[in-house]
């Protein structure tokens, strides 16, 4: 075939003997339905996330647009000689969705008298290119013309011929159309070369009297850094105002709230969320990673897990193939549920379990019920977290734990009865009556807003306490001054008494005198915390024990990890060290006695052999020595030197292509080692 | 090429005109001028009869016209009196907006007062700051304009009268002692006292900080000492501090004066060295995933890491490529990073 430059591929007319499976079979048969389910389930969170991310910037967006509006009509009629500049601190890797600059552009686009031109580092390799691009985009932005590079020289109405990087073109354009403002947005200021940036700013500064420029600069590192990079003239011609973009942690929080909305079909598990948040803070610091994680979790759940069919909207019994019910009966949580039913002493329990095992219709109904209940339970947990945070904020010296970390703890079943809750309740017991009054009120409000049974029951009880407390504090008025009631558990109300008996110091605690109201108050607070505790233990259930939680809770870390954080370097190194793992051939299989130890053998690919020799050598490799070693290894199998030499050369070329070696001028006949293993 | 065309065109245009002047202002501040441009412009008059060229330049270099005997006029910088005189011709307003009601005041007296106060203020600024730091007219003017609103604020408040110059000067003497007004900033000075000073820098992600510290260590430590500082087995050597090594014994100062390393320019290092150092300074093991390489690329786009020759093109992740820390990554910056991570930077830095 090599002698032909090209050829026509003519496939054999006959189909291969083995028929391809074009129709999905078994559990795969339901994938169309599941795809519909995915679309329905993801539509909600997607819309919520987009809305949250776009509204998170509203405040800073208003600030920036107000600043731009102010510049249109200069203050007290005097045009400043300096360019008004909005400096937006975005931080490294700001979110690409709904970013501030794009939204500013959207707002300005509706105004015909203002021009918005974004520039980034890819189009500004030098001043000429930057100006060319700037003028081109500015003059075409309101006309909506196609960009054409052909016209190198523009002709103005006066008949003068101007070079296409001459700002006079823009000045004429501004005058003709009575443009009030030209906003130039520089997205990645750090990546633009310092001299280009300085010259651009100086030049725009000198045209400021003819063209009403406003600069909008994104800064990812710091203002000082930007100022150091600019020339003195450029610094003098800028008149900056600082704006903060919303930190990415706020964005992430908004995304999290959108993902835990009450209508959520599929909930993200604690492990997955924890790893995504960790990755976010360790590496990227933008909310995009978390959004990607969520979408990928939805996709992998609906596309790979056949049981997700039960999450599809309005799924009917006849839509579900029967093998799905068999799969359902094999779930761990179903076994646990069946066992729990059998163990309960109810009379109808065995009948019911039998029914679930035999009758698909009954199981279908049960699954539907359990899923709804499970989703409701998860929602209850997030509501409870809100109550916990409200209480934490009000208690003395308490700072609210992040909602995400509470969620992770709660869903992994560690929150109920944790030290966090216990210490919170203890400090509530010690608190004086004014704090507790506020606490009771806040908790009652938070609980009353939740529409479900345990919360409304608890809210009713808390209501009773609130009334009692109001009566108590009213009766404790001593004279004109309202005094706060103290609890018996408060450390301040007990004193430590020291007595010396036979030269030994004895410490004894003594409760100070408490009034009748105080005693009543103590009982009340204790009852209140008991109710809270009961409420927490009722709602903070262990989600791993919910029946069929595999269907509505997704907590697999590895699909996300393998997809979003691959290890390219490690993969190549490993493949070259142990080619057998990938080829699966018999000839290279390691001997029984040697275990996993990688061994050199002639049957391995030439590049793999060379790589293992490469690992043993120093930073400079003598090619002749390498060839000798290679020959020694390979000669077991192939004796022909010409063939071996060809293999060797190809192997070395591949190593160079992969970036392991490079030629060096330090020593003749040597190649330099470039990459070390395991980095 | 173009200049000969210009000369020819000028010859054509100026035929019959007795005298014509061509003035080039600020011609020495051209962007990328060809080396022959200025001499050619200066000699245009030799080719075109009746043409005189005038070049206005700020800083004439020696022999920049490649010719001797050029007739020239030097304009010396303005003297103190001249500067103040020019600037006093356009006084700024004492009161902005409406005049305070308790003063019986109108526009005429305001104009009179400000033309009395402003020259005195300008003279005071020139004597305190301008003489040594802002002698040219434009910077003197900008300093005066910056200081004026603060200077007259007691008058606006009603603490002093408009003619109480000497008392005002004593009360506001801090203004003339501080030098911060001479420094330019891209941020305009805050018009009012803002509540909290905004952070002017952004927090980097966790691993980005460690990568920068590792890069700084690679840039400032010589590669031959890596084994000493980063090898797991030489723990004891590194901890030994102040005990003195064989070379530093005795009281005799070394023949070669050694500069502290953090004052030297950063040196280039290969990417693999950075990764190796990173793995040793991290307090825990880390899977080196694509995220780590993406972080290096991000830092490169922020110019915190820059390319410094070596193998491969502009790609910061090319195997065998060399990089170094950017100019913004100074000793203080890295010290701040290490402080926020509670990382003992001094233990790893070669002296």
Short mmCIF file of N, CA and C in Angstrom, two decimals, chain B residues 24-133:
data_model
loop_
_atom_site.label_atom_id
_atom_site.label_comp_id
_atom_site.label_asym_id
_atom_site.label_seq_id
_atom_site.Cartn_x
_atom_site.Cartn_y
_atom_site.Cartn_z
N UNK B 24 8.52 70.86 13.78
CA UNK B 24 8.22 69.52 14.33
C UNK B 24 8.30 69.60 15.85
N UNK B 25 7.16 69.45 16.51
CA UNK B 25 7.17 69.54 17.98
C UNK B 25 7.32 68.14 18.58
N UNK B 26 8.19 68.04 19.55
CA UNK B 26 8.38 66.76 20.25
C UNK B 26 8.81 65.63 19.33
N UNK B 27 9.66 65.97 18.36
CA UNK B 27 10.00 64.97 17.34
C UNK B 27 10.90 63.87 17.90
N UNK B 28 11.53 64.13 19.05
CA UNK B 28 12.39 63.08 19.62
C UNK B 28 11.59 62.04 20.37
N UNK B 29 10.26 62.23 20.51
CA UNK B 29 9.48 61.24 21.24
C UNK B 29 8.72 60.33 20.30
N UNK B 30 9.31 60.12 19.12
CA UNK B 30 8.70 59.23 18.14
C UNK B 30 8.72 57.79 18.62
N UNK B 31 7.69 57.05 18.19
CA UNK B 31 7.68 55.62 18.47
C UNK B 31 8.46 54.91 17.37
N UNK B 32 9.44 54.13 17.75
CA UNK B 32 10.27 53.37 16.82
C UNK B 32 10.71 54.21 15.63
N UNK B 33 11.49 55.25 15.87
CA UNK B 33 11.91 56.05 14.71
C UNK B 33 13.04 55.37 13.95
N UNK B 34 13.04 55.45 12.63
CA UNK B 34 14.21 54.95 11.90
C UNK B 34 15.40 55.86 12.21
N UNK B 35 16.60 55.30 12.29
CA UNK B 35 17.74 56.09 12.78
C UNK B 35 18.08 57.28 11.88
N UNK B 36 17.69 57.23 10.63
CA UNK B 36 18.08 58.32 9.75
C UNK B 36 17.02 59.40 9.65
N UNK B 37 15.89 59.22 10.33
CA UNK B 37 14.78 60.16 10.15
C UNK B 37 15.16 61.57 10.58
N UNK B 38 15.68 61.68 11.81
CA UNK B 38 15.96 63.01 12.35
C UNK B 38 17.02 63.75 11.53
N UNK B 39 18.17 63.11 11.24
CA UNK B 39 19.16 63.83 10.43
C UNK B 39 18.59 64.25 9.08
N UNK B 40 17.76 63.38 8.49
CA UNK B 40 17.21 63.70 7.18
C UNK B 40 16.28 64.90 7.28
N UNK B 41 15.45 64.93 8.33
CA UNK B 41 14.55 66.07 8.50
C UNK B 41 15.36 67.36 8.70
N UNK B 42 16.44 67.22 9.48
CA UNK B 42 17.24 68.40 9.75
C UNK B 42 17.87 68.95 8.46
N UNK B 43 18.12 68.05 7.53
CA UNK B 43 18.81 68.51 6.32
C UNK B 43 17.86 68.78 5.17
N UNK B 44 16.57 68.75 5.43
CA UNK B 44 15.60 69.00 4.36
C UNK B 44 15.84 70.35 3.71
N UNK B 45 16.23 71.31 4.57
CA UNK B 45 16.42 72.66 4.08
C UNK B 45 17.51 72.75 3.01
N UNK B 46 18.42 71.79 3.00
CA UNK B 46 19.50 71.83 2.01
C UNK B 46 18.98 71.50 0.63
N UNK B 47 17.87 70.71 0.61
CA UNK B 47 17.36 70.29 -0.71
C UNK B 47 16.26 71.21 -1.20
N UNK B 48 15.51 71.77 -0.26
CA UNK B 48 14.38 72.59 -0.67
C UNK B 48 14.75 74.05 -0.43
N UNK B 49 14.83 74.82 -1.47
CA UNK B 49 15.20 76.22 -1.27
C UNK B 49 14.08 76.97 -0.55
N UNK B 50 14.46 77.79 0.39
CA UNK B 50 13.49 78.63 1.08
C UNK B 50 12.82 77.94 2.27
N UNK B 51 13.20 76.70 2.55
CA UNK B 51 12.55 75.97 3.66
C UNK B 51 13.45 76.00 4.89
N UNK B 52 12.83 76.27 6.03
CA UNK B 52 13.55 76.19 7.30
C UNK B 52 12.84 75.15 8.16
N UNK B 53 13.57 74.22 8.71
CA UNK B 53 12.94 73.25 9.61
C UNK B 53 13.31 73.61 11.04
N UNK B 54 12.31 73.54 11.92
CA UNK B 54 12.54 73.77 13.34
C UNK B 54 12.16 72.49 14.07
N UNK B 55 13.09 71.94 14.81
CA UNK B 55 12.80 70.73 15.60
C UNK B 55 12.73 71.12 17.06
N UNK B 56 11.63 70.78 17.69
CA UNK B 56 11.52 71.06 19.13
C UNK B 56 11.73 69.75 19.86
N UNK B 57 12.76 69.68 20.66
CA UNK B 57 13.08 68.41 21.33
C UNK B 57 13.21 68.65 22.82
N UNK B 58 12.98 67.59 23.59
CA UNK B 58 13.13 67.69 25.03
C UNK B 58 14.54 67.38 25.47
N UNK B 59 15.03 66.25 25.05
CA UNK B 59 16.34 65.80 25.51
C UNK B 59 17.20 65.50 24.29
N UNK B 60 17.99 66.44 23.80
CA UNK B 60 18.83 66.14 22.63
C UNK B 60 20.00 65.25 23.04
N UNK B 61 20.14 64.13 22.37
CA UNK B 61 21.27 63.27 22.64
C UNK B 61 22.49 63.84 21.94
N UNK B 62 23.67 63.38 22.32
CA UNK B 62 24.85 63.89 21.63
C UNK B 62 24.86 63.42 20.17
N UNK B 63 25.13 64.29 19.29
CA UNK B 63 25.24 63.99 17.85
C UNK B 63 23.98 63.34 17.31
N UNK B 64 22.82 63.76 17.78
CA UNK B 64 21.64 63.05 17.32
C UNK B 64 21.21 63.48 15.92
N UNK B 65 21.79 64.55 15.43
CA UNK B 65 21.48 64.95 14.05
C UNK B 65 22.61 64.58 13.08
N UNK B 66 23.62 63.91 13.60
CA UNK B 66 24.75 63.48 12.77
C UNK B 66 25.39 64.66 12.05
N UNK B 67 25.32 65.80 12.63
CA UNK B 67 25.93 66.94 11.97
C UNK B 67 26.36 67.93 13.03
N UNK B 68 27.37 68.69 12.71
CA UNK B 68 27.85 69.69 13.67
C UNK B 68 27.35 71.07 13.24
N UNK B 69 27.40 71.96 14.19
CA UNK B 69 27.09 73.34 13.85
C UNK B 69 25.64 73.60 13.55
N UNK B 70 24.75 72.92 14.23
CA UNK B 70 23.32 73.19 14.06
C UNK B 70 22.98 74.42 14.88
N UNK B 71 22.40 75.41 14.31
CA UNK B 71 21.99 76.55 15.13
C UNK B 71 20.84 76.15 16.05
N UNK B 72 20.91 76.56 17.31
CA UNK B 72 19.88 76.13 18.24
C UNK B 72 19.59 77.21 19.27
N UNK B 73 18.42 77.12 19.86
CA UNK B 73 18.05 78.00 20.97
C UNK B 73 17.72 77.10 22.14
N UNK B 74 18.25 77.41 23.32
CA UNK B 74 17.91 76.63 24.49
C UNK B 74 16.90 77.39 25.33
N UNK B 75 15.85 76.71 25.71
CA UNK B 75 14.88 77.30 26.63
C UNK B 75 15.17 76.77 28.01
N UNK B 76 15.70 77.56 28.91
CA UNK B 76 15.98 77.03 30.26
C UNK B 76 14.67 76.81 31.00
N UNK B 77 14.68 75.90 31.98
CA UNK B 77 13.45 75.68 32.75
C UNK B 77 13.04 76.96 33.46
N UNK B 78 11.76 77.06 33.75
CA UNK B 78 11.25 78.26 34.42
C UNK B 78 11.88 78.41 35.78
N UNK B 79 12.15 79.62 36.16
CA UNK B 79 12.66 79.85 37.51
C UNK B 79 11.47 79.84 38.48
N UNK B 80 11.80 80.00 39.76
CA UNK B 80 10.75 79.96 40.78
C UNK B 80 9.70 81.03 40.51
N UNK B 81 10.17 82.24 40.29
CA UNK B 81 9.22 83.33 40.13
C UNK B 81 8.38 83.15 38.88
N UNK B 82 9.04 82.66 37.82
CA UNK B 82 8.30 82.47 36.58
C UNK B 82 7.21 81.42 36.77
N UNK B 83 7.57 80.29 37.37
CA UNK B 83 6.59 79.22 37.57
C UNK B 83 5.39 79.74 38.34
N UNK B 84 5.68 80.41 39.44
CA UNK B 84 4.59 80.88 40.30
C UNK B 84 3.75 81.92 39.57
N UNK B 85 4.44 82.74 38.80
CA UNK B 85 3.71 83.78 38.08
C UNK B 85 2.75 83.16 37.07
N UNK B 86 3.24 82.16 36.33
CA UNK B 86 2.38 81.54 35.32
C UNK B 86 1.19 80.87 35.98
N UNK B 87 1.50 80.14 37.05
CA UNK B 87 0.43 79.38 37.68
C UNK B 87 -0.60 80.29 38.33
N UNK B 88 -0.16 81.46 38.84
CA UNK B 88 -1.12 82.32 39.54
C UNK B 88 -2.11 82.97 38.58
N UNK B 89 -1.88 82.84 37.28
CA UNK B 89 -2.82 83.46 36.35
C UNK B 89 -4.15 82.73 36.30
N UNK B 90 -4.16 81.47 36.74
CA UNK B 90 -5.46 80.78 36.76
C UNK B 90 -5.74 80.19 38.14
N UNK B 91 -6.21 81.03 39.07
CA UNK B 91 -6.45 80.53 40.43
C UNK B 91 -7.66 79.60 40.50
N UNK B 92 -7.60 78.65 41.43
CA UNK B 92 -8.73 77.75 41.65
C UNK B 92 -9.72 78.39 42.63
N UNK B 93 -10.95 77.85 42.65
CA UNK B 93 -11.98 78.39 43.52
C UNK B 93 -11.73 77.97 44.97
N UNK B 94 -12.02 78.91 45.89
CA UNK B 94 -11.95 78.54 47.31
C UNK B 94 -13.22 77.79 47.69
N UNK B 95 -14.35 78.35 47.28
CA UNK B 95 -15.63 77.73 47.59
C UNK B 95 -16.18 77.08 46.34
N UNK B 96 -16.62 75.86 46.49
CA UNK B 96 -17.32 75.24 45.37
C UNK B 96 -18.80 75.28 45.70
N UNK B 97 -19.58 75.51 44.70
CA UNK B 97 -21.02 75.59 44.93
C UNK B 97 -21.38 76.93 45.56
N UNK B 98 -22.40 76.89 46.43
CA UNK B 98 -22.89 78.14 47.03
C UNK B 98 -21.95 78.62 48.13
N UNK B 99 -21.91 79.92 48.32
CA UNK B 99 -21.11 80.48 49.39
C UNK B 99 -21.84 80.26 50.71
N UNK B 100 -21.08 80.11 51.80
CA UNK B 100 -21.75 79.96 53.10
C UNK B 100 -22.57 81.21 53.41
N UNK B 101 -23.71 80.97 54.00
CA UNK B 101 -24.69 82.05 54.16
C UNK B 101 -24.21 83.10 55.17
N UNK B 102 -23.44 82.63 56.21
CA UNK B 102 -23.11 83.57 57.28
C UNK B 102 -22.12 84.63 56.80
N UNK B 103 -21.35 84.30 55.72
CA UNK B 103 -20.44 85.30 55.20
C UNK B 103 -21.19 86.18 54.21
N UNK B 104 -20.91 87.43 54.29
CA UNK B 104 -21.51 88.35 53.32
C UNK B 104 -20.57 88.33 52.12
N UNK B 105 -20.95 87.55 51.11
CA UNK B 105 -19.96 87.18 50.12
C UNK B 105 -20.58 87.22 48.74
N UNK B 106 -19.84 87.67 47.77
CA UNK B 106 -20.35 87.58 46.40
C UNK B 106 -19.21 87.17 45.47
N UNK B 107 -19.51 87.01 44.22
CA UNK B 107 -18.54 86.51 43.25
C UNK B 107 -17.32 87.43 43.15
N UNK B 108 -17.55 88.69 43.27
CA UNK B 108 -16.45 89.64 43.09
C UNK B 108 -15.40 89.49 44.18
N UNK B 109 -15.87 89.47 45.43
CA UNK B 109 -14.91 89.31 46.53
C UNK B 109 -14.27 87.94 46.49
N UNK B 110 -15.03 86.96 46.03
CA UNK B 110 -14.45 85.61 45.91
C UNK B 110 -13.29 85.62 44.93
N UNK B 111 -13.50 86.25 43.78
CA UNK B 111 -12.44 86.31 42.78
C UNK B 111 -11.23 87.06 43.33
N UNK B 112 -11.52 88.11 44.08
CA UNK B 112 -10.44 88.90 44.67
C UNK B 112 -9.66 88.06 45.68
N UNK B 113 -10.43 87.36 46.56
CA UNK B 113 -9.79 86.56 47.59
C UNK B 113 -8.96 85.44 47.02
N UNK B 114 -9.50 84.80 46.02
CA UNK B 114 -8.75 83.64 45.52
C UNK B 114 -7.52 84.09 44.76
N UNK B 115 -7.57 85.23 44.10
CA UNK B 115 -6.37 85.68 43.41
C UNK B 115 -5.35 86.25 44.40
N UNK B 116 -5.78 86.46 45.63
CA UNK B 116 -4.82 86.86 46.67
C UNK B 116 -4.20 85.62 47.32
N UNK B 117 -5.06 84.61 47.60
CA UNK B 117 -4.60 83.43 48.35
C UNK B 117 -3.80 82.47 47.47
N UNK B 118 -4.26 82.27 46.26
CA UNK B 118 -3.68 81.24 45.39
C UNK B 118 -2.17 81.45 45.13
N UNK B 119 -1.70 82.64 44.76
CA UNK B 119 -0.25 82.80 44.53
C UNK B 119 0.57 82.52 45.77
N UNK B 120 0.04 82.88 46.94
CA UNK B 120 0.78 82.62 48.17
C UNK B 120 0.89 81.12 48.43
N UNK B 121 -0.24 80.48 48.16
CA UNK B 121 -0.23 79.02 48.32
C UNK B 121 0.77 78.40 47.34
N UNK B 122 0.77 78.85 46.09
CA UNK B 122 1.68 78.29 45.09
C UNK B 122 3.13 78.48 45.52
N UNK B 123 3.43 79.64 46.04
CA UNK B 123 4.80 79.91 46.49
C UNK B 123 5.18 78.96 47.63
N UNK B 124 4.24 78.73 48.53
CA UNK B 124 4.53 77.83 49.64
C UNK B 124 4.77 76.41 49.13
N UNK B 125 3.97 75.98 48.17
CA UNK B 125 4.15 74.63 47.62
C UNK B 125 5.49 74.55 46.91
N UNK B 126 5.83 75.60 46.16
CA UNK B 126 7.10 75.54 45.43
C UNK B 126 8.26 75.44 46.39
N UNK B 127 8.23 76.22 47.46
CA UNK B 127 9.35 76.22 48.39
C UNK B 127 9.47 74.90 49.14
N UNK B 128 8.31 74.29 49.45
CA UNK B 128 8.40 73.07 50.25
C UNK B 128 8.63 71.83 49.37
N UNK B 129 7.87 71.69 48.32
CA UNK B 129 7.93 70.45 47.54
C UNK B 129 8.49 70.68 46.15
N UNK B 130 8.02 71.75 45.50
CA UNK B 130 8.30 71.93 44.08
C UNK B 130 9.76 72.09 43.78
N UNK B 131 10.47 72.82 44.64
CA UNK B 131 11.86 73.13 44.36
C UNK B 131 12.69 71.87 44.17
N UNK B 132 12.42 70.88 45.01
CA UNK B 132 13.26 69.69 44.94
C UNK B 132 12.65 68.59 44.08
N UNK B 133 11.33 68.50 44.03
CA UNK B 133 10.73 67.32 43.41
C UNK B 133 9.84 67.61 42.22
#
